[in-house]
Amino acid sequence: MTTTPEVLVFPDLEALQAAAAERVARLLAAAVEERGHALVALSGGSAPPGVFRRLCDAPLREAVPWGQLSVIWADERLVPFDHPESNYGAARMTLLDHVPIPSEQIYPVATYYGLERAAEVYDRQVAALLEAHDGRIDLALLGMGPDGHTASLFPGLPQLDAPAGALALPVAGSPKPPPERVTLTAHALNRAAHAIFLVAGADKAARARAALRGPDDPRATPAQLVRPPHGQVIWMLDAAAAGEL
């Protein structure tokens, strides 16, 4: 493994999603072949639904060992599961309801609790899952906002300075609505064997350049915090997002 990012540029979002689906299927199959199981962290945003839909269709559907996957979320909005802003709800509609992952291996954030309690419960749940999966997330599927945030790690917020033992934290007053969220910390995301950033749109171009070319300032561009010491970071961008590289 290496901490030098792999950077791939595609002509448009559709091409990016198709390539990402193939990469995800390949990595998950390899992880299960190696260890018998795999832990994957999903994200919300505009790019993942197109990836998920492709994974539900042949030939990729048959390539993924769904029964050996456990699923967590890089972040979640504190809304009901059936709310339009729910990352879990979006993943259910576009992926989880259409593939044979056992329901007991799907671990959404318990958003029916208050914010602090939901984060505490998720922190313990992620810790237990990491212990069961040799301390690593096999694949983290991430995005990046126009401000450089990833998961719900926003520029300048205290979650960027999480203590080393913290895996999930509450976020109050998010600059992007809804305001209350639960996020994995950089420490958790840096357990990833593979972290894939899916980034599309010209509004991301300046932060993509900052994330990949510097300066090194993760308080301004939190996506820079994802640097797994024993993993690979893969940036998959459309041409618009890569326009300033």
Tab-separated table of C-alpha atoms in Angstrom:
chain	number	residue	atom	x	y	z
A	1	MET	CA	0.000	0.000	0.000
A	2	THR	CA	1.017	3.604	-0.509
A	3	THR	CA	-0.158	6.994	0.718
A	4	THR	CA	0.468	8.588	-2.701
A	5	PRO	CA	-3.016	9.159	-4.143
A	6	GLU	CA	-4.065	7.604	-7.409
A	7	VAL	CA	-5.812	10.265	-9.502
A	8	LEU	CA	-8.180	9.268	-12.308
A	9	VAL	CA	-10.068	11.750	-14.493
A	10	PHE	CA	-13.163	10.899	-16.537
A	11	PRO	CA	-14.957	12.913	-19.202
A	12	ASP	CA	-18.241	13.144	-17.295
A	13	LEU	CA	-20.127	11.936	-14.235
A	14	GLU	CA	-21.581	8.904	-15.991
A	15	ALA	CA	-18.135	7.633	-16.991
A	16	LEU	CA	-16.881	8.282	-13.462
A	17	GLN	CA	-19.747	6.305	-11.944
A	18	ALA	CA	-19.256	3.376	-14.307
A	19	ALA	CA	-15.542	3.159	-13.527
A	20	ALA	CA	-16.154	3.573	-9.807
A	21	ALA	CA	-18.687	0.737	-9.770
A	22	GLU	CA	-16.185	-1.570	-11.438
A	23	ARG	CA	-13.438	-0.564	-8.987
A	24	VAL	CA	-15.712	-1.032	-5.988
A	25	ALA	CA	-16.817	-4.478	-7.151
A	26	ARG	CA	-13.231	-5.549	-7.754
A	27	LEU	CA	-11.960	-4.303	-4.398
A	28	LEU	CA	-14.780	-5.871	-2.413
A	29	ALA	CA	-14.354	-9.216	-4.164
A	30	ALA	CA	-10.611	-9.131	-3.464
A	31	ALA	CA	-11.128	-8.241	0.199
A	32	VAL	CA	-13.558	-11.115	0.722
A	33	GLU	CA	-11.288	-13.520	-1.124
A	34	GLU	CA	-8.413	-12.474	1.139
A	35	ARG	CA	-10.209	-12.386	4.498
A	36	GLY	CA	-13.615	-13.985	4.102
A	37	HIS	CA	-15.463	-10.741	4.878
A	38	ALA	CA	-15.286	-7.019	4.177
A	39	LEU	CA	-16.308	-3.817	5.951
A	40	VAL	CA	-17.442	-0.957	3.712
A	41	ALA	CA	-18.269	2.646	4.636
A	42	LEU	CA	-20.757	4.424	2.362
A	43	SER	CA	-21.478	8.122	1.877
A	44	GLY	CA	-24.254	10.315	0.545
A	45	GLY	CA	-23.984	12.880	-2.210
A	46	SER	CA	-24.845	13.011	-5.888
A	47	ALA	CA	-22.304	10.521	-7.258
A	48	PRO	CA	-22.912	7.324	-5.220
A	49	PRO	CA	-26.478	6.557	-6.400
A	50	GLY	CA	-25.265	6.025	-9.970
A	51	VAL	CA	-22.500	3.776	-8.675
A	52	PHE	CA	-24.927	1.813	-6.539
A	53	ARG	CA	-27.362	1.265	-9.394
A	54	ARG	CA	-24.620	-0.183	-11.563
A	55	LEU	CA	-23.610	-2.531	-8.754
A	56	CYS	CA	-27.174	-3.847	-8.673
A	57	ASP	CA	-27.061	-4.879	-12.340
A	58	ALA	CA	-25.204	-7.639	-14.176
A	59	PRO	CA	-22.369	-8.276	-14.512
A	60	LEU	CA	-21.225	-6.424	-11.366
A	61	ARG	CA	-24.038	-7.779	-9.205
A	62	GLU	CA	-22.670	-11.288	-9.651
A	63	ALA	CA	-19.095	-10.154	-8.990
A	64	VAL	CA	-19.716	-8.845	-5.471
A	65	PRO	CA	-19.917	-11.324	-2.536
A	66	TRP	CA	-22.816	-9.470	-0.906
A	67	GLY	CA	-23.364	-11.956	1.890
A	68	GLN	CA	-19.894	-11.336	3.282
A	69	LEU	CA	-20.195	-7.538	3.501
A	70	SER	CA	-20.859	-5.389	6.562
A	71	VAL	CA	-21.961	-1.815	5.862
A	72	ILE	CA	-21.468	1.383	7.874
A	73	TRP	CA	-21.714	5.069	6.954
A	74	ALA	CA	-18.980	7.697	6.797
A	75	ASP	CA	-21.550	10.180	8.050
A	76	GLU	CA	-25.251	10.604	8.541
A	77	ARG	CA	-27.720	13.443	8.966
A	78	LEU	CA	-29.793	13.264	12.158
A	79	VAL	CA	-33.077	12.693	10.355
A	80	PRO	CA	-35.478	9.725	10.233
A	81	PHE	CA	-34.512	6.801	8.023
A	82	ASP	CA	-37.256	7.645	5.527
A	83	HIS	CA	-36.313	11.334	5.292
A	84	PRO	CA	-35.102	12.576	1.873
A	85	GLU	CA	-31.841	13.763	3.503
A	86	SER	CA	-31.003	10.356	5.030
A	87	ASN	CA	-27.827	8.823	3.622
A	88	TYR	CA	-29.006	5.435	4.838
A	89	GLY	CA	-32.372	5.910	3.170
A	90	ALA	CA	-30.754	6.870	-0.131
A	91	ALA	CA	-28.477	3.820	0.007
A	92	ARG	CA	-31.428	1.570	0.750
A	93	MET	CA	-33.388	2.834	-2.254
A	94	THR	CA	-30.493	2.607	-4.708
A	95	LEU	CA	-28.527	-0.385	-3.383
A	96	LEU	CA	-29.386	-2.177	-0.170
A	97	ASP	CA	-32.977	-3.117	-1.033
A	98	HIS	CA	-31.767	-4.675	-4.289
A	99	VAL	CA	-28.822	-6.872	-3.238
A	100	PRO	CA	-28.623	-9.812	-0.809
A	101	ILE	CA	-26.737	-8.217	2.098
A	102	PRO	CA	-28.184	-9.691	5.322
A	103	SER	CA	-30.029	-6.978	7.226
A	104	GLU	CA	-28.123	-7.768	10.411
A	105	GLN	CA	-24.904	-6.784	8.606
A	106	ILE	CA	-26.160	-3.248	7.840
A	107	TYR	CA	-25.385	-0.680	10.552
A	108	PRO	CA	-27.076	2.703	10.086
A	109	VAL	CA	-26.575	5.495	12.592
A	110	ALA	CA	-29.336	5.325	15.212
A	111	THR	CA	-30.833	8.685	14.303
A	112	TYR	CA	-33.899	8.029	16.510
A	113	TYR	CA	-31.678	8.995	19.459
A	114	GLY	CA	-30.605	12.517	20.277
A	115	LEU	CA	-27.398	13.737	18.693
A	116	GLU	CA	-24.952	12.960	21.502
A	117	ARG	CA	-26.447	9.545	22.195
A	118	ALA	CA	-26.519	8.614	18.503
A	119	ALA	CA	-22.813	9.452	18.188
A	120	GLU	CA	-21.898	7.513	21.349
A	121	VAL	CA	-23.753	4.430	20.162
A	122	TYR	CA	-22.187	4.633	16.706
A	123	ASP	CA	-18.711	5.083	18.124
A	124	ARG	CA	-19.088	1.835	20.072
A	125	GLN	CA	-20.638	0.041	17.120
A	126	VAL	CA	-17.834	1.060	14.747
A	127	ALA	CA	-15.231	0.051	17.345
A	128	ALA	CA	-16.781	-3.417	17.616
A	129	LEU	CA	-16.955	-3.797	13.840
A	130	LEU	CA	-13.340	-2.750	13.414
A	131	GLU	CA	-12.295	-5.302	16.010
A	132	ALA	CA	-14.217	-7.986	14.115
A	133	HIS	CA	-12.624	-6.917	10.815
A	134	ASP	CA	-8.960	-6.920	11.836
A	135	GLY	CA	-8.981	-3.206	12.613
A	136	ARG	CA	-9.676	-1.992	9.111
A	137	ILE	CA	-12.339	-0.665	6.807
A	138	ASP	CA	-11.802	-2.464	3.517
A	139	LEU	CA	-13.381	0.309	1.443
A	140	ALA	CA	-14.507	3.830	2.300
A	141	LEU	CA	-16.511	5.519	-0.431
A	142	LEU	CA	-16.220	9.272	0.099
A	143	GLY	CA	-17.094	12.561	-1.516
A	144	MET	CA	-15.850	16.112	-1.166
A	145	GLY	CA	-17.869	19.311	-1.006
A	146	PRO	CA	-16.998	22.619	-2.686
A	147	ASP	CA	-15.605	23.739	0.689
A	148	GLY	CA	-13.282	20.726	0.925
A	149	HIS	CA	-15.285	18.806	3.532
A	150	THR	CA	-15.544	15.037	3.488
A	151	ALA	CA	-17.960	12.921	5.524
A	152	SER	CA	-19.198	15.633	7.937
A	153	LEU	CA	-15.715	16.959	8.666
A	154	PHE	CA	-16.145	20.621	7.789
A	155	PRO	CA	-13.441	23.321	7.608
A	156	GLY	CA	-12.596	24.836	10.958
A	157	LEU	CA	-14.924	22.695	13.092
A	158	PRO	CA	-13.685	20.951	16.267
A	159	GLN	CA	-14.276	17.458	14.863
A	160	LEU	CA	-11.074	17.936	12.851
A	161	ASP	CA	-9.153	17.724	16.125
A	162	ALA	CA	-10.781	14.541	17.405
A	163	PRO	CA	-8.864	12.610	20.065
A	164	ALA	CA	-7.086	9.549	18.727
A	165	GLY	CA	-9.542	7.109	20.290
A	166	ALA	CA	-12.654	8.719	18.830
A	167	LEU	CA	-14.210	6.935	15.842
A	168	ALA	CA	-17.555	8.755	15.558
A	169	LEU	CA	-18.532	12.221	16.764
A	170	PRO	CA	-21.621	14.429	16.884
A	171	VAL	CA	-21.717	17.499	14.652
A	172	ALA	CA	-23.943	20.380	15.749
A	173	GLY	CA	-24.361	23.484	13.644
A	174	SER	CA	-23.123	22.019	10.375
A	175	PRO	CA	-22.581	24.780	7.799
A	176	LYS	CA	-24.479	22.590	5.354
A	177	PRO	CA	-28.032	21.618	6.327
A	178	PRO	CA	-29.322	19.650	8.042
A	179	PRO	CA	-27.351	21.030	11.013
A	180	GLU	CA	-27.108	17.912	13.210
A	181	ARG	CA	-25.017	14.990	11.994
A	182	VAL	CA	-22.876	12.074	13.103
A	183	THR	CA	-19.543	11.624	11.360
A	184	LEU	CA	-16.706	9.175	11.374
A	185	THR	CA	-13.489	10.864	12.417
A	186	ALA	CA	-10.332	11.058	10.364
A	187	HIS	CA	-8.915	8.395	12.692
A	188	ALA	CA	-11.682	6.011	11.642
A	189	LEU	CA	-11.426	6.847	7.941
A	190	ASN	CA	-7.688	6.314	8.094
A	191	ARG	CA	-8.334	2.667	8.938
A	192	ALA	CA	-9.339	2.247	5.301
A	193	ALA	CA	-7.443	-0.144	3.074
A	194	HIS	CA	-8.917	1.801	0.151
A	195	ALA	CA	-10.514	5.245	0.311
A	196	ILE	CA	-12.192	6.333	-2.913
A	197	PHE	CA	-13.165	9.966	-3.413
A	198	LEU	CA	-15.888	10.540	-6.016
A	199	VAL	CA	-15.776	14.207	-7.038
A	200	ALA	CA	-17.798	15.810	-9.828
A	201	GLY	CA	-18.590	19.370	-10.851
A	202	ALA	CA	-16.720	22.579	-11.578
A	203	ASP	CA	-17.622	23.943	-8.127
A	204	LYS	CA	-15.249	21.330	-6.649
A	205	ALA	CA	-12.271	22.209	-8.870
A	206	ALA	CA	-10.507	24.676	-6.557
A	207	ARG	CA	-10.745	22.399	-3.510
A	208	ALA	CA	-9.715	19.369	-5.564
A	209	ARG	CA	-6.593	21.253	-6.547
A	210	ALA	CA	-5.956	22.190	-2.912
A	211	ALA	CA	-6.542	18.635	-1.705
A	212	LEU	CA	-4.176	17.121	-4.239
A	213	ARG	CA	-1.612	19.863	-4.845
A	214	GLY	CA	-1.550	21.703	-1.519
A	215	PRO	CA	-0.851	23.709	0.468
A	216	ASP	CA	-1.127	21.154	3.254
A	217	ASP	CA	-3.877	22.708	5.384
A	218	PRO	CA	-6.497	20.163	6.487
A	219	ARG	CA	-8.338	22.760	8.570
A	220	ALA	CA	-9.140	24.511	5.296
A	221	THR	CA	-9.481	21.333	3.187
A	222	PRO	CA	-10.503	18.492	5.523
A	223	ALA	CA	-10.338	15.914	2.722
A	224	GLN	CA	-6.569	16.126	3.227
A	225	LEU	CA	-7.050	14.352	6.569
A	226	VAL	CA	-7.801	11.076	4.773
A	227	ARG	CA	-4.315	9.633	4.503
A	228	PRO	CA	-4.475	6.021	5.673
A	229	PRO	CA	-0.965	4.937	6.631
A	230	HIS	CA	-1.618	1.378	5.466
A	231	GLY	CA	-4.058	2.111	2.674
A	232	GLN	CA	-4.532	3.584	-0.765
A	233	VAL	CA	-6.391	6.813	-1.571
A	234	ILE	CA	-8.038	6.941	-4.997
A	235	TRP	CA	-9.445	10.160	-6.425
A	236	MET	CA	-11.946	9.700	-9.242
A	237	LEU	CA	-12.943	13.046	-10.760
A	238	ASP	CA	-14.938	14.188	-13.748
A	239	ALA	CA	-13.297	16.646	-16.126
A	240	ALA	CA	-15.018	19.627	-14.551
A	241	ALA	CA	-13.812	18.804	-11.030
A	242	ALA	CA	-10.298	18.189	-12.374
A	243	GLY	CA	-10.287	21.471	-14.305
A	244	GLU	CA	-7.695	23.178	-12.096
A	245	LEU	CA	-5.308	20.272	-11.576
